[in-house]
mmCIF file with all atom_site columns, C-alpha atoms and ligand atoms in Angstrom:
data_model
loop_
_atom_site.group_PDB
_atom_site.id
_atom_site.type_symbol
_atom_site.label_atom_id
_atom_site.label_alt_id
_atom_site.label_comp_id
_atom_site.label_asym_id
_atom_site.label_entity_id
_atom_site.label_seq_id
_atom_site.pdbx_PDB_ins_code
_atom_site.Cartn_x
_atom_site.Cartn_y
_atom_site.Cartn_z
_atom_site.occupancy
_atom_site.B_iso_or_equiv
_atom_site.pdbx_formal_charge
_atom_site.auth_seq_id
_atom_site.auth_comp_id
_atom_site.auth_asym_id
_atom_site.auth_atom_id
_atom_site.pdbx_PDB_model_num
ATOM   1   C  CA  . MET A 1 1   ? 104.701 124.450 93.525  1.00 87.00 ? 1   MET A CA  1
ATOM   2   C  CA  . ARG A 1 2   ? 107.946 125.948 94.715  1.00 90.00 ? 2   ARG A CA  1
ATOM   3   C  CA  . LEU A 1 3   ? 111.193 124.020 94.725  1.00 95.00 ? 3   LEU A CA  1
ATOM   4   C  CA  . LEU A 1 4   ? 114.684 124.740 96.000  1.00 97.00 ? 4   LEU A CA  1
ATOM   5   C  CA  . VAL A 1 5   ? 117.778 123.376 94.275  1.00 97.00 ? 5   VAL A CA  1
ATOM   6   C  CA  . ILE A 1 6   ? 120.925 123.306 96.430  1.00 98.00 ? 6   ILE A CA  1
ATOM   7   C  CA  . GLU A 1 7   ? 123.763 122.421 94.076  1.00 97.00 ? 7   GLU A CA  1
ATOM   8   C  CA  . ASP A 1 8   ? 127.248 123.928 93.802  1.00 96.00 ? 8   ASP A CA  1
ATOM   9   C  CA  . GLU A 1 9   ? 127.856 122.963 90.157  1.00 95.00 ? 9   GLU A CA  1
ATOM   10  C  CA  . GLU A 1 10  ? 126.398 126.141 88.738  1.00 96.00 ? 10  GLU A CA  1
ATOM   11  C  CA  . LEU A 1 11  ? 125.765 124.842 85.229  1.00 96.00 ? 11  LEU A CA  1
ATOM   12  C  CA  . LEU A 1 12  ? 123.956 121.776 86.529  1.00 96.00 ? 12  LEU A CA  1
ATOM   13  C  CA  . ALA A 1 13  ? 121.917 123.909 88.951  1.00 97.00 ? 13  ALA A CA  1
ATOM   14  C  CA  . ALA A 1 14  ? 120.970 126.292 86.137  1.00 97.00 ? 14  ALA A CA  1
ATOM   15  C  CA  . SER A 1 15  ? 119.916 123.478 83.834  1.00 96.00 ? 15  SER A CA  1
ATOM   16  C  CA  . ILE A 1 16  ? 117.796 121.789 86.534  1.00 97.00 ? 16  ILE A CA  1
ATOM   17  C  CA  . LYS A 1 17  ? 116.184 125.144 87.270  1.00 95.00 ? 17  LYS A CA  1
ATOM   18  C  CA  . ALA A 1 18  ? 115.451 125.814 83.583  1.00 96.00 ? 18  ALA A CA  1
ATOM   19  C  CA  . GLY A 1 19  ? 113.991 122.338 83.078  1.00 95.00 ? 19  GLY A CA  1
ATOM   20  C  CA  . LEU A 1 20  ? 111.767 122.527 86.140  1.00 95.00 ? 20  LEU A CA  1
ATOM   21  C  CA  . GLU A 1 21  ? 110.570 126.012 85.272  1.00 93.00 ? 21  GLU A CA  1
ATOM   22  C  CA  . GLU A 1 22  ? 109.568 124.730 81.881  1.00 93.00 ? 22  GLU A CA  1
ATOM   23  C  CA  . GLU A 1 23  ? 107.409 122.189 83.730  1.00 92.00 ? 23  GLU A CA  1
ATOM   24  C  CA  . GLY A 1 24  ? 105.709 125.015 85.602  1.00 90.00 ? 24  GLY A CA  1
ATOM   25  C  CA  . PHE A 1 25  ? 107.565 124.946 88.919  1.00 91.00 ? 25  PHE A CA  1
ATOM   26  C  CA  . ALA A 1 26  ? 108.907 128.025 90.661  1.00 91.00 ? 26  ALA A CA  1
ATOM   27  C  CA  . VAL A 1 27  ? 112.560 127.296 91.385  1.00 94.00 ? 27  VAL A CA  1
ATOM   28  C  CA  . ASP A 1 28  ? 115.136 128.952 93.654  1.00 95.00 ? 28  ASP A CA  1
ATOM   29  C  CA  . VAL A 1 29  ? 118.800 127.984 93.588  1.00 96.00 ? 29  VAL A CA  1
ATOM   30  C  CA  . ALA A 1 30  ? 121.459 128.007 96.290  1.00 97.00 ? 30  ALA A CA  1
ATOM   31  C  CA  . HIS A 1 31  ? 125.101 127.120 95.638  1.00 97.00 ? 31  HIS A CA  1
ATOM   32  C  CA  . ASP A 1 32  ? 126.103 126.096 99.149  1.00 96.00 ? 32  ASP A CA  1
ATOM   33  C  CA  . GLY A 1 33  ? 124.496 124.481 102.171 1.00 96.00 ? 33  GLY A CA  1
ATOM   34  C  CA  . GLU A 1 34  ? 124.484 127.617 104.277 1.00 95.00 ? 34  GLU A CA  1
ATOM   35  C  CA  . VAL A 1 35  ? 122.574 129.700 101.745 1.00 96.00 ? 35  VAL A CA  1
ATOM   36  C  CA  . GLY A 1 36  ? 120.296 126.708 101.130 1.00 97.00 ? 36  GLY A CA  1
ATOM   37  C  CA  . LEU A 1 37  ? 119.370 126.499 104.814 1.00 95.00 ? 37  LEU A CA  1
ATOM   38  C  CA  . TRP A 1 38  ? 118.764 130.248 104.877 1.00 94.00 ? 38  TRP A CA  1
ATOM   39  C  CA  . HIS A 1 39  ? 116.347 129.964 101.917 1.00 94.00 ? 39  HIS A CA  1
ATOM   40  C  CA  . ILE A 1 40  ? 114.442 127.164 103.637 1.00 93.00 ? 40  ILE A CA  1
ATOM   41  C  CA  . GLN A 1 41  ? 114.094 129.226 106.793 1.00 89.00 ? 41  GLN A CA  1
ATOM   42  C  CA  . GLU A 1 42  ? 112.909 132.282 104.852 1.00 88.00 ? 42  GLU A CA  1
ATOM   43  C  CA  . HIS A 1 43  ? 110.583 130.633 102.332 1.00 88.00 ? 43  HIS A CA  1
ATOM   44  C  CA  . SER A 1 44  ? 108.312 127.672 102.151 1.00 86.00 ? 44  SER A CA  1
ATOM   45  C  CA  . TYR A 1 45  ? 109.130 124.917 99.638  1.00 90.00 ? 45  TYR A CA  1
ATOM   46  C  CA  . ASP A 1 46  ? 107.195 121.902 98.437  1.00 90.00 ? 46  ASP A CA  1
ATOM   47  C  CA  . ALA A 1 47  ? 110.410 119.929 97.903  1.00 94.00 ? 47  ALA A CA  1
ATOM   48  C  CA  . VAL A 1 48  ? 114.177 120.380 98.020  1.00 96.00 ? 48  VAL A CA  1
ATOM   49  C  CA  . ILE A 1 49  ? 116.734 118.943 95.601  1.00 97.00 ? 49  ILE A CA  1
ATOM   50  C  CA  . LEU A 1 50  ? 119.896 118.677 97.637  1.00 96.00 ? 50  LEU A CA  1
ATOM   51  C  CA  . ASP A 1 51  ? 123.392 117.848 96.447  1.00 94.00 ? 51  ASP A CA  1
ATOM   52  C  CA  . LEU A 1 52  ? 125.456 115.821 98.915  1.00 90.00 ? 52  LEU A CA  1
ATOM   53  C  CA  . MET A 1 53  ? 128.894 117.369 98.479  1.00 89.00 ? 53  MET A CA  1
ATOM   54  C  CA  . LEU A 1 54  ? 128.437 121.096 99.038  1.00 93.00 ? 54  LEU A CA  1
ATOM   55  C  CA  . PRO A 1 55  ? 130.605 123.939 100.288 1.00 95.00 ? 55  PRO A CA  1
ATOM   56  C  CA  . LYS A 1 56  ? 130.131 125.200 103.863 1.00 94.00 ? 56  LYS A CA  1
ATOM   57  C  CA  . VAL A 1 57  ? 127.429 122.774 105.003 1.00 92.00 ? 57  VAL A CA  1
ATOM   58  C  CA  . ASN A 1 58  ? 127.227 119.404 103.230 1.00 91.00 ? 58  ASN A CA  1
ATOM   59  C  CA  . GLY A 1 59  ? 123.990 117.716 102.208 1.00 91.00 ? 59  GLY A CA  1
ATOM   60  C  CA  . TYR A 1 60  ? 123.920 115.248 105.118 1.00 87.00 ? 60  TYR A CA  1
ATOM   61  C  CA  . LYS A 1 61  ? 124.171 118.137 107.553 1.00 89.00 ? 61  LYS A CA  1
ATOM   62  C  CA  . VAL A 1 62  ? 121.583 120.268 105.775 1.00 92.00 ? 62  VAL A CA  1
ATOM   63  C  CA  . CYS A 1 63  ? 119.205 117.340 105.919 1.00 90.00 ? 63  CYS A CA  1
ATOM   64  C  CA  . ALA A 1 64  ? 119.915 116.466 109.546 1.00 85.00 ? 64  ALA A CA  1
ATOM   65  C  CA  . SER A 1 65  ? 119.626 120.060 110.661 1.00 87.00 ? 65  SER A CA  1
ATOM   66  C  CA  . LEU A 1 66  ? 116.252 120.522 108.940 1.00 88.00 ? 66  LEU A CA  1
ATOM   67  C  CA  . ARG A 1 67  ? 114.884 117.377 110.540 1.00 82.00 ? 67  ARG A CA  1
ATOM   68  C  CA  . GLU A 1 68  ? 116.210 118.432 113.931 1.00 78.00 ? 68  GLU A CA  1
ATOM   69  C  CA  . GLN A 1 69  ? 114.321 121.698 113.533 1.00 79.00 ? 69  GLN A CA  1
ATOM   70  C  CA  . GLY A 1 70  ? 111.199 119.670 112.802 1.00 78.00 ? 70  GLY A CA  1
ATOM   71  C  CA  . ASN A 1 71  ? 111.136 120.655 109.119 1.00 85.00 ? 71  ASN A CA  1
ATOM   72  C  CA  . TRP A 1 72  ? 109.848 117.680 107.078 1.00 86.00 ? 72  TRP A CA  1
ATOM   73  C  CA  . VAL A 1 73  ? 109.983 119.164 103.581 1.00 90.00 ? 73  VAL A CA  1
ATOM   74  C  CA  . PRO A 1 74  ? 110.504 116.291 101.080 1.00 92.00 ? 74  PRO A CA  1
ATOM   75  C  CA  . ILE A 1 75  ? 114.193 116.001 100.132 1.00 93.00 ? 75  ILE A CA  1
ATOM   76  C  CA  . LEU A 1 76  ? 115.682 114.388 97.041  1.00 94.00 ? 76  LEU A CA  1
ATOM   77  C  CA  . MET A 1 77  ? 119.416 113.908 97.533  1.00 91.00 ? 77  MET A CA  1
ATOM   78  C  CA  . LEU A 1 78  ? 121.798 114.088 94.559  1.00 91.00 ? 78  LEU A CA  1
ATOM   79  C  CA  . THR A 1 79  ? 124.946 112.016 94.847  1.00 84.00 ? 79  THR A CA  1
ATOM   80  C  CA  . ALA A 1 80  ? 127.956 111.146 92.737  1.00 76.00 ? 80  ALA A CA  1
ATOM   81  C  CA  . LYS A 1 81  ? 128.447 107.447 92.087  1.00 61.00 ? 81  LYS A CA  1
ATOM   82  C  CA  . THR A 1 82  ? 131.820 107.355 93.834  1.00 62.00 ? 82  THR A CA  1
ATOM   83  C  CA  . GLY A 1 83  ? 130.552 105.600 96.924  1.00 63.00 ? 83  GLY A CA  1
ATOM   84  C  CA  . GLU A 1 84  ? 130.465 108.874 98.880  1.00 60.00 ? 84  GLU A CA  1
ATOM   85  C  CA  . TRP A 1 85  ? 126.823 108.171 99.578  1.00 61.00 ? 85  TRP A CA  1
ATOM   86  C  CA  . ASP A 1 86  ? 125.777 105.672 102.157 1.00 64.00 ? 86  ASP A CA  1
ATOM   87  C  CA  . VAL A 1 87  ? 122.119 104.903 101.469 1.00 64.00 ? 87  VAL A CA  1
ATOM   88  C  CA  . ALA A 1 88  ? 121.185 103.822 104.974 1.00 62.00 ? 88  ALA A CA  1
ATOM   89  C  CA  . GLU A 1 89  ? 122.945 106.737 106.582 1.00 65.00 ? 89  GLU A CA  1
ATOM   90  C  CA  . GLY A 1 90  ? 121.473 109.224 104.144 1.00 66.00 ? 90  GLY A CA  1
ATOM   91  C  CA  . LEU A 1 91  ? 117.958 107.970 104.536 1.00 68.00 ? 91  LEU A CA  1
ATOM   92  C  CA  . ASP A 1 92  ? 118.434 107.842 108.310 1.00 67.00 ? 92  ASP A CA  1
ATOM   93  C  CA  . THR A 1 93  ? 119.516 111.467 108.188 1.00 72.00 ? 93  THR A CA  1
ATOM   94  C  CA  . GLY A 1 94  ? 116.124 112.218 106.766 1.00 77.00 ? 94  GLY A CA  1
ATOM   95  C  CA  . ALA A 1 95  ? 116.376 112.321 102.962 1.00 84.00 ? 95  ALA A CA  1
ATOM   96  C  CA  . ASP A 1 96  ? 113.267 110.894 101.292 1.00 85.00 ? 96  ASP A CA  1
ATOM   97  C  CA  . ASP A 1 97  ? 114.884 109.663 98.118  1.00 85.00 ? 97  ASP A CA  1
ATOM   98  C  CA  . TYR A 1 98  ? 118.163 109.903 96.242  1.00 85.00 ? 98  TYR A CA  1
ATOM   99  C  CA  . LEU A 1 99  ? 119.401 110.054 92.683  1.00 89.00 ? 99  LEU A CA  1
ATOM   100 C  CA  . THR A 1 100 ? 122.884 109.185 91.433  1.00 86.00 ? 100 THR A CA  1
ATOM   101 C  CA  . LYS A 1 101 ? 124.684 111.553 89.055  1.00 87.00 ? 101 LYS A CA  1
ATOM   102 C  CA  . PRO A 1 102 ? 124.663 111.652 86.128  1.00 88.00 ? 102 PRO A CA  1
ATOM   103 C  CA  . PHE A 1 103 ? 120.904 111.341 85.794  1.00 92.00 ? 103 PHE A CA  1
ATOM   104 C  CA  . SER A 1 104 ? 118.458 112.199 83.067  1.00 93.00 ? 104 SER A CA  1
ATOM   105 C  CA  . PHE A 1 105 ? 116.132 115.114 83.600  1.00 95.00 ? 105 PHE A CA  1
ATOM   106 C  CA  . VAL A 1 106 ? 113.128 112.875 82.926  1.00 95.00 ? 106 VAL A CA  1
ATOM   107 C  CA  . ILE A 1 107 ? 114.055 110.663 85.884  1.00 94.00 ? 107 ILE A CA  1
ATOM   108 C  CA  . LEU A 1 108 ? 114.633 113.677 88.112  1.00 96.00 ? 108 LEU A CA  1
ATOM   109 C  CA  . LEU A 1 109 ? 111.220 115.034 87.211  1.00 95.00 ? 109 LEU A CA  1
ATOM   110 C  CA  . ALA A 1 110 ? 109.527 111.682 87.863  1.00 94.00 ? 110 ALA A CA  1
ATOM   111 C  CA  . ARG A 1 111 ? 111.183 111.411 91.299  1.00 93.00 ? 111 ARG A CA  1
ATOM   112 C  CA  . ILE A 1 112 ? 110.154 114.929 92.240  1.00 94.00 ? 112 ILE A CA  1
ATOM   113 C  CA  . ARG A 1 113 ? 106.583 114.337 91.189  1.00 93.00 ? 113 ARG A CA  1
ATOM   114 C  CA  . ALA A 1 114 ? 106.533 111.146 93.267  1.00 90.00 ? 114 ALA A CA  1
ATOM   115 C  CA  . LEU A 1 115 ? 107.852 113.052 96.301  1.00 89.00 ? 115 LEU A CA  1
ATOM   116 C  CA  . LEU A 1 116 ? 105.280 115.798 95.857  1.00 89.00 ? 116 LEU A CA  1
ATOM   117 C  CA  . ARG A 1 117 ? 102.470 113.247 95.649  1.00 86.00 ? 117 ARG A CA  1
ATOM   118 C  CA  . ARG A 1 118 ? 103.661 111.679 98.864  1.00 80.00 ? 118 ARG A CA  1
ATOM   119 C  CA  . GLY A 1 119 ? 103.752 115.101 100.531 1.00 71.00 ? 119 GLY A CA  1
ATOM   120 C  CA  . THR A 1 120 ? 105.572 116.074 103.680 1.00 66.00 ? 120 THR A CA  1
ATOM   121 C  CA  . THR A 1 121 ? 106.724 113.072 105.623 1.00 61.00 ? 121 THR A CA  1
ATOM   122 C  CA  . GLU A 1 122 ? 105.655 112.873 109.200 1.00 63.00 ? 122 GLU A CA  1
ATOM   123 C  CA  . ARG A 1 123 ? 108.171 113.057 111.924 1.00 64.00 ? 123 ARG A CA  1
ATOM   124 C  CA  . PRO A 1 124 ? 109.053 109.422 112.640 1.00 69.00 ? 124 PRO A CA  1
ATOM   125 C  CA  . ALA A 1 125 ? 107.836 108.172 115.988 1.00 75.00 ? 125 ALA A CA  1
ATOM   126 C  CA  . VAL A 1 126 ? 110.204 107.733 118.900 1.00 84.00 ? 126 VAL A CA  1
ATOM   127 C  CA  . MET A 1 127 ? 110.867 104.013 119.333 1.00 86.00 ? 127 MET A CA  1
ATOM   128 C  CA  . GLN A 1 128 ? 110.933 102.246 122.644 1.00 86.00 ? 128 GLN A CA  1
ATOM   129 C  CA  . ALA A 1 129 ? 111.999 98.823  123.892 1.00 85.00 ? 129 ALA A CA  1
ATOM   130 C  CA  . GLY A 1 130 ? 112.045 98.525  127.656 1.00 84.00 ? 130 GLY A CA  1
ATOM   131 C  CA  . GLY A 1 131 ? 114.182 101.353 129.035 1.00 86.00 ? 131 GLY A CA  1
ATOM   132 C  CA  . LEU A 1 132 ? 115.746 101.962 125.625 1.00 90.00 ? 132 LEU A CA  1
ATOM   133 C  CA  . GLN A 1 133 ? 114.453 104.903 123.633 1.00 91.00 ? 133 GLN A CA  1
ATOM   134 C  CA  . LEU A 1 134 ? 115.559 105.818 120.110 1.00 91.00 ? 134 LEU A CA  1
ATOM   135 C  CA  . ASP A 1 135 ? 114.507 108.970 118.289 1.00 86.00 ? 135 ASP A CA  1
ATOM   136 C  CA  . PRO A 1 136 ? 115.087 108.569 114.518 1.00 79.00 ? 136 PRO A CA  1
ATOM   137 C  CA  . ALA A 1 137 ? 114.468 112.291 113.946 1.00 74.00 ? 137 ALA A CA  1
ATOM   138 C  CA  . THR A 1 138 ? 117.222 113.572 116.211 1.00 77.00 ? 138 THR A CA  1
ATOM   139 C  CA  . ARG A 1 139 ? 119.292 110.370 115.978 1.00 81.00 ? 139 ARG A CA  1
ATOM   140 C  CA  . SER A 1 140 ? 119.504 110.227 119.745 1.00 87.00 ? 140 SER A CA  1
ATOM   141 C  CA  . VAL A 1 141 ? 119.324 107.284 122.106 1.00 92.00 ? 141 VAL A CA  1
ATOM   142 C  CA  . GLU A 1 142 ? 118.521 107.187 125.795 1.00 92.00 ? 142 GLU A CA  1
ATOM   143 C  CA  . ILE A 1 143 ? 118.849 104.304 128.193 1.00 90.00 ? 143 ILE A CA  1
ATOM   144 C  CA  . ASP A 1 144 ? 116.628 104.700 131.257 1.00 88.00 ? 144 ASP A CA  1
ATOM   145 C  CA  . GLY A 1 145 ? 116.461 108.425 130.493 1.00 89.00 ? 145 GLY A CA  1
ATOM   146 C  CA  . ARG A 1 146 ? 120.237 108.770 130.152 1.00 92.00 ? 146 ARG A CA  1
ATOM   147 C  CA  . PRO A 1 147 ? 121.569 109.936 126.744 1.00 93.00 ? 147 PRO A CA  1
ATOM   148 C  CA  . VAL A 1 148 ? 124.125 107.539 125.266 1.00 92.00 ? 148 VAL A CA  1
ATOM   149 C  CA  . ASP A 1 149 ? 126.334 108.255 122.237 1.00 91.00 ? 149 ASP A CA  1
ATOM   150 C  CA  . PHE A 1 150 ? 126.466 105.887 119.300 1.00 89.00 ? 150 PHE A CA  1
ATOM   151 C  CA  . THR A 1 151 ? 128.501 106.090 116.105 1.00 86.00 ? 151 THR A CA  1
ATOM   152 C  CA  . ALA A 1 152 ? 126.520 106.461 112.863 1.00 80.00 ? 152 ALA A CA  1
ATOM   153 C  CA  . LYS A 1 153 ? 126.880 102.750 112.053 1.00 83.00 ? 153 LYS A CA  1
ATOM   154 C  CA  . GLU A 1 154 ? 126.080 101.591 115.577 1.00 89.00 ? 154 GLU A CA  1
ATOM   155 C  CA  . PHE A 1 155 ? 123.004 103.785 115.453 1.00 88.00 ? 155 PHE A CA  1
ATOM   156 C  CA  . ALA A 1 156 ? 121.957 102.337 112.096 1.00 85.00 ? 156 ALA A CA  1
ATOM   157 C  CA  . VAL A 1 157 ? 122.342 98.752  113.368 1.00 90.00 ? 157 VAL A CA  1
ATOM   158 C  CA  . LEU A 1 158 ? 120.443 99.569  116.543 1.00 92.00 ? 158 LEU A CA  1
ATOM   159 C  CA  . HIS A 1 159 ? 117.711 101.343 114.579 1.00 88.00 ? 159 HIS A CA  1
ATOM   160 C  CA  . PHE A 1 160 ? 117.270 98.255  112.403 1.00 87.00 ? 160 PHE A CA  1
ATOM   161 C  CA  . LEU A 1 161 ? 117.174 95.932  115.427 1.00 91.00 ? 161 LEU A CA  1
ATOM   162 C  CA  . MET A 1 162 ? 114.605 98.169  117.112 1.00 89.00 ? 162 MET A CA  1
ATOM   163 C  CA  . ARG A 1 163 ? 112.384 98.121  114.040 1.00 84.00 ? 163 ARG A CA  1
ATOM   164 C  CA  . HIS A 1 164 ? 112.397 94.352  114.515 1.00 85.00 ? 164 HIS A CA  1
ATOM   165 C  CA  . ALA A 1 165 ? 112.444 94.160  118.332 1.00 84.00 ? 165 ALA A CA  1
ATOM   166 C  CA  . GLY A 1 166 ? 111.531 90.694  119.540 1.00 84.00 ? 166 GLY A CA  1
ATOM   167 C  CA  . GLU A 1 167 ? 112.157 89.167  116.084 1.00 87.00 ? 167 GLU A CA  1
ATOM   168 C  CA  . VAL A 1 168 ? 115.165 87.185  114.913 1.00 93.00 ? 168 VAL A CA  1
ATOM   169 C  CA  . VAL A 1 169 ? 117.159 88.993  112.213 1.00 93.00 ? 169 VAL A CA  1
ATOM   170 C  CA  . SER A 1 170 ? 120.058 87.452  110.309 1.00 93.00 ? 170 SER A CA  1
ATOM   171 C  CA  . LYS A 1 171 ? 123.433 89.050  109.669 1.00 90.00 ? 171 LYS A CA  1
ATOM   172 C  CA  . THR A 1 172 ? 122.439 89.306  106.007 1.00 86.00 ? 172 THR A CA  1
ATOM   173 C  CA  . ASP A 1 173 ? 119.256 91.220  106.936 1.00 85.00 ? 173 ASP A CA  1
ATOM   174 C  CA  . ILE A 1 174 ? 121.344 93.657  108.952 1.00 86.00 ? 174 ILE A CA  1
ATOM   175 C  CA  . VAL A 1 175 ? 124.017 94.117  106.301 1.00 82.00 ? 175 VAL A CA  1
ATOM   176 C  CA  . GLU A 1 176 ? 121.463 94.644  103.534 1.00 75.00 ? 176 GLU A CA  1
ATOM   177 C  CA  . ASN A 1 177 ? 119.673 97.300  105.505 1.00 74.00 ? 177 ASN A CA  1
ATOM   178 C  CA  . VAL A 1 178 ? 122.570 99.112  107.088 1.00 75.00 ? 178 VAL A CA  1
ATOM   179 C  CA  . TRP A 1 179 ? 125.407 98.974  104.583 1.00 69.00 ? 179 TRP A CA  1
ATOM   180 C  CA  . ASP A 1 180 ? 124.960 100.084 101.005 1.00 54.00 ? 180 ASP A CA  1
ATOM   181 C  CA  . VAL A 1 181 ? 124.451 97.837  98.002  1.00 47.00 ? 181 VAL A CA  1
ATOM   182 C  CA  . GLU A 1 182 ? 128.153 97.817  97.181  1.00 53.00 ? 182 GLU A CA  1
ATOM   183 C  CA  . PHE A 1 183 ? 128.934 96.090  100.458 1.00 58.00 ? 183 PHE A CA  1
ATOM   184 C  CA  . ASP A 1 184 ? 131.282 93.190  99.887  1.00 63.00 ? 184 ASP A CA  1
ATOM   185 C  CA  . SER A 1 185 ? 133.112 92.698  103.172 1.00 65.00 ? 185 SER A CA  1
ATOM   186 C  CA  . ASP A 1 186 ? 132.738 89.888  105.580 1.00 75.00 ? 186 ASP A CA  1
ATOM   187 C  CA  . LEU A 1 187 ? 129.290 89.452  107.160 1.00 79.00 ? 187 LEU A CA  1
ATOM   188 C  CA  . ASN A 1 188 ? 131.141 89.098  110.435 1.00 82.00 ? 188 ASN A CA  1
ATOM   189 C  CA  . ILE A 1 189 ? 131.445 92.886  110.574 1.00 85.00 ? 189 ILE A CA  1
ATOM   190 C  CA  . VAL A 1 190 ? 127.970 92.639  112.096 1.00 89.00 ? 190 VAL A CA  1
ATOM   191 C  CA  . GLU A 1 191 ? 129.440 90.790  115.098 1.00 91.00 ? 191 GLU A CA  1
ATOM   192 C  CA  . VAL A 1 192 ? 131.747 93.720  115.722 1.00 91.00 ? 192 VAL A CA  1
ATOM   193 C  CA  . TYR A 1 193 ? 128.842 96.160  115.850 1.00 92.00 ? 193 TYR A CA  1
ATOM   194 C  CA  . VAL A 1 194 ? 126.650 93.876  117.923 1.00 94.00 ? 194 VAL A CA  1
ATOM   195 C  CA  . GLY A 1 195 ? 129.587 93.579  120.330 1.00 94.00 ? 195 GLY A CA  1
ATOM   196 C  CA  . SER A 1 196 ? 129.911 97.326  120.713 1.00 94.00 ? 196 SER A CA  1
ATOM   197 C  CA  . LEU A 1 197 ? 126.147 97.743  121.081 1.00 94.00 ? 197 LEU A CA  1
ATOM   198 C  CA  . ARG A 1 198 ? 126.141 95.143  123.860 1.00 93.00 ? 198 ARG A CA  1
ATOM   199 C  CA  . LYS A 1 199 ? 128.828 97.101  125.688 1.00 93.00 ? 199 LYS A CA  1
ATOM   200 C  CA  . LYS A 1 200 ? 126.614 100.168 125.680 1.00 92.00 ? 200 LYS A CA  1
ATOM   201 C  CA  . LEU A 1 201 ? 123.214 98.530  126.158 1.00 89.00 ? 201 LEU A CA  1
ATOM   202 C  CA  . GLY A 1 202 ? 124.105 95.742  128.544 1.00 85.00 ? 202 GLY A CA  1
ATOM   203 C  CA  . LYS A 1 203 ? 125.089 92.238  127.665 1.00 79.00 ? 203 LYS A CA  1
ATOM   204 C  CA  . GLY A 1 204 ? 121.641 90.665  127.537 1.00 82.00 ? 204 GLY A CA  1
ATOM   205 C  CA  . ALA A 1 205 ? 120.019 93.295  125.331 1.00 88.00 ? 205 ALA A CA  1
ATOM   206 C  CA  . ILE A 1 206 ? 120.854 91.509  122.097 1.00 92.00 ? 206 ILE A CA  1
ATOM   207 C  CA  . GLU A 1 207 ? 120.540 87.740  122.115 1.00 92.00 ? 207 GLU A CA  1
ATOM   208 C  CA  . THR A 1 208 ? 122.483 85.535  119.733 1.00 92.00 ? 208 THR A CA  1
ATOM   209 C  CA  . ILE A 1 209 ? 120.214 82.958  118.155 1.00 91.00 ? 209 ILE A CA  1
ATOM   210 C  CA  . ARG A 1 210 ? 122.571 80.212  117.096 1.00 90.00 ? 210 ARG A CA  1
ATOM   211 C  CA  . GLY A 1 211 ? 122.623 79.666  113.343 1.00 88.00 ? 211 GLY A CA  1
ATOM   212 C  CA  . ALA A 1 212 ? 119.933 82.297  112.760 1.00 90.00 ? 212 ALA A CA  1
ATOM   213 C  CA  . GLY A 1 213 ? 121.076 85.708  113.866 1.00 93.00 ? 213 GLY A CA  1
ATOM   214 C  CA  . TYR A 1 214 ? 120.203 88.164  116.584 1.00 95.00 ? 214 TYR A CA  1
ATOM   215 C  CA  . ARG A 1 215 ? 117.207 89.301  118.530 1.00 94.00 ? 215 ARG A CA  1
ATOM   216 C  CA  . LEU A 1 216 ? 116.807 92.569  120.373 1.00 91.00 ? 216 LEU A CA  1
ATOM   217 C  CA  . SER A 1 217 ? 114.952 91.860  123.567 1.00 82.00 ? 217 SER A CA  1
ATOM   218 C  CA  . ASP A 1 218 ? 111.665 93.736  124.002 1.00 75.00 ? 218 ASP A CA  1
ATOM   219 C  CA  . ASP A 1 219 ? 113.143 94.882  127.265 1.00 71.00 ? 219 ASP A CA  1
ATOM   220 C  CA  . ALA A 1 220 ? 116.442 95.916  125.736 1.00 63.00 ? 220 ALA A CA  1
ATOM   221 C  CA  . THR A 1 221 ? 118.319 97.266  128.702 1.00 59.00 ? 221 THR A CA  1
ATOM   222 C  CA  . GLY A 1 222 ? 120.407 94.323  129.577 1.00 49.00 ? 222 GLY A CA  1
ATOM   223 C  CA  . ASN A 1 223 ? 118.130 92.775  132.194 1.00 46.00 ? 223 ASN A CA  1
ATOM   224 C  CA  . VAL A 1 224 ? 117.588 89.678  130.143 1.00 39.00 ? 224 VAL A CA  1
ATOM   225 C  CA  . THR A 1 225 ? 119.808 86.715  130.829 1.00 36.00 ? 225 THR A CA  1
ATOM   226 C  CA  . GLU A 1 226 ? 121.413 85.026  127.859 1.00 34.00 ? 226 GLU A CA  1
HETATM 227 CA CA1 . LIG B 2 .   ? 128.618 119.102 94.699  1.00 73.73 ? 1   LIG B CA1 1
#
C-alpha cells in the first residue's frame, strides 16, 4: 500500500511518514500542493493525506483538480480547528474524510484504514431535474444545456436540493447539510440563497412550502407555477 502525505509542516509530515512506515505502508511526502499533484500524476497511490493550507496550491484546489481529472484516489483532508475548513465545501470538492489538527496518530491510522477498505470512490453521477443538470465532480451546472455560474454556497444549497428533488426540505435541513457544525447565524440566511438560486433557475424552480420549507421541482427550470 502506497500513500502520499502532502503537508507543509515538515516535522509533522516526517512523523506521519515514520509512523505509517512502521505500520508497513510505503510513504512519499510532498511539502506543497504543486509537488503533491506532480507525485500523484507520476505515481499511483492507494490514499492521499492532504493538508488544507498549503503553499502554491491549497488542499481544496488539489482535491478539486484531481477530481476534475477523473482521479478518485481516496483523500483524507487535514485541517486546523480555526474554522478554515468548511465541511460541506470540502466534501463537495471531493475529499472523502477529514481530520482536525491536532490529532492522535492512532486516529489517523484508523481513518486511513477505513478509507483503504472503502477503496476508490466512484465518480458521482451527474444529477438531473428537468432541464437542470448538476455535475458534482466538476461542480458545474447547466440549464437546458447552457452553463450557469454559481457561487460555492449557492452550488452547495442547490446540490442538497437536487439530492432531495421533489421532497420538502426545511431550512434546518439545508443549514445542517451546507454550513458547518459551528453555524450559529440566522436560519433566514437560507432565504437569501434560495432567492439567488431562483434568479438563476427561474422563479418556479424552488417552491416555498409554507411552514415547512422548500421543494425543488422535479422539472426545475422555472416552468412550474407557484
Ligand atoms: Ca499547512
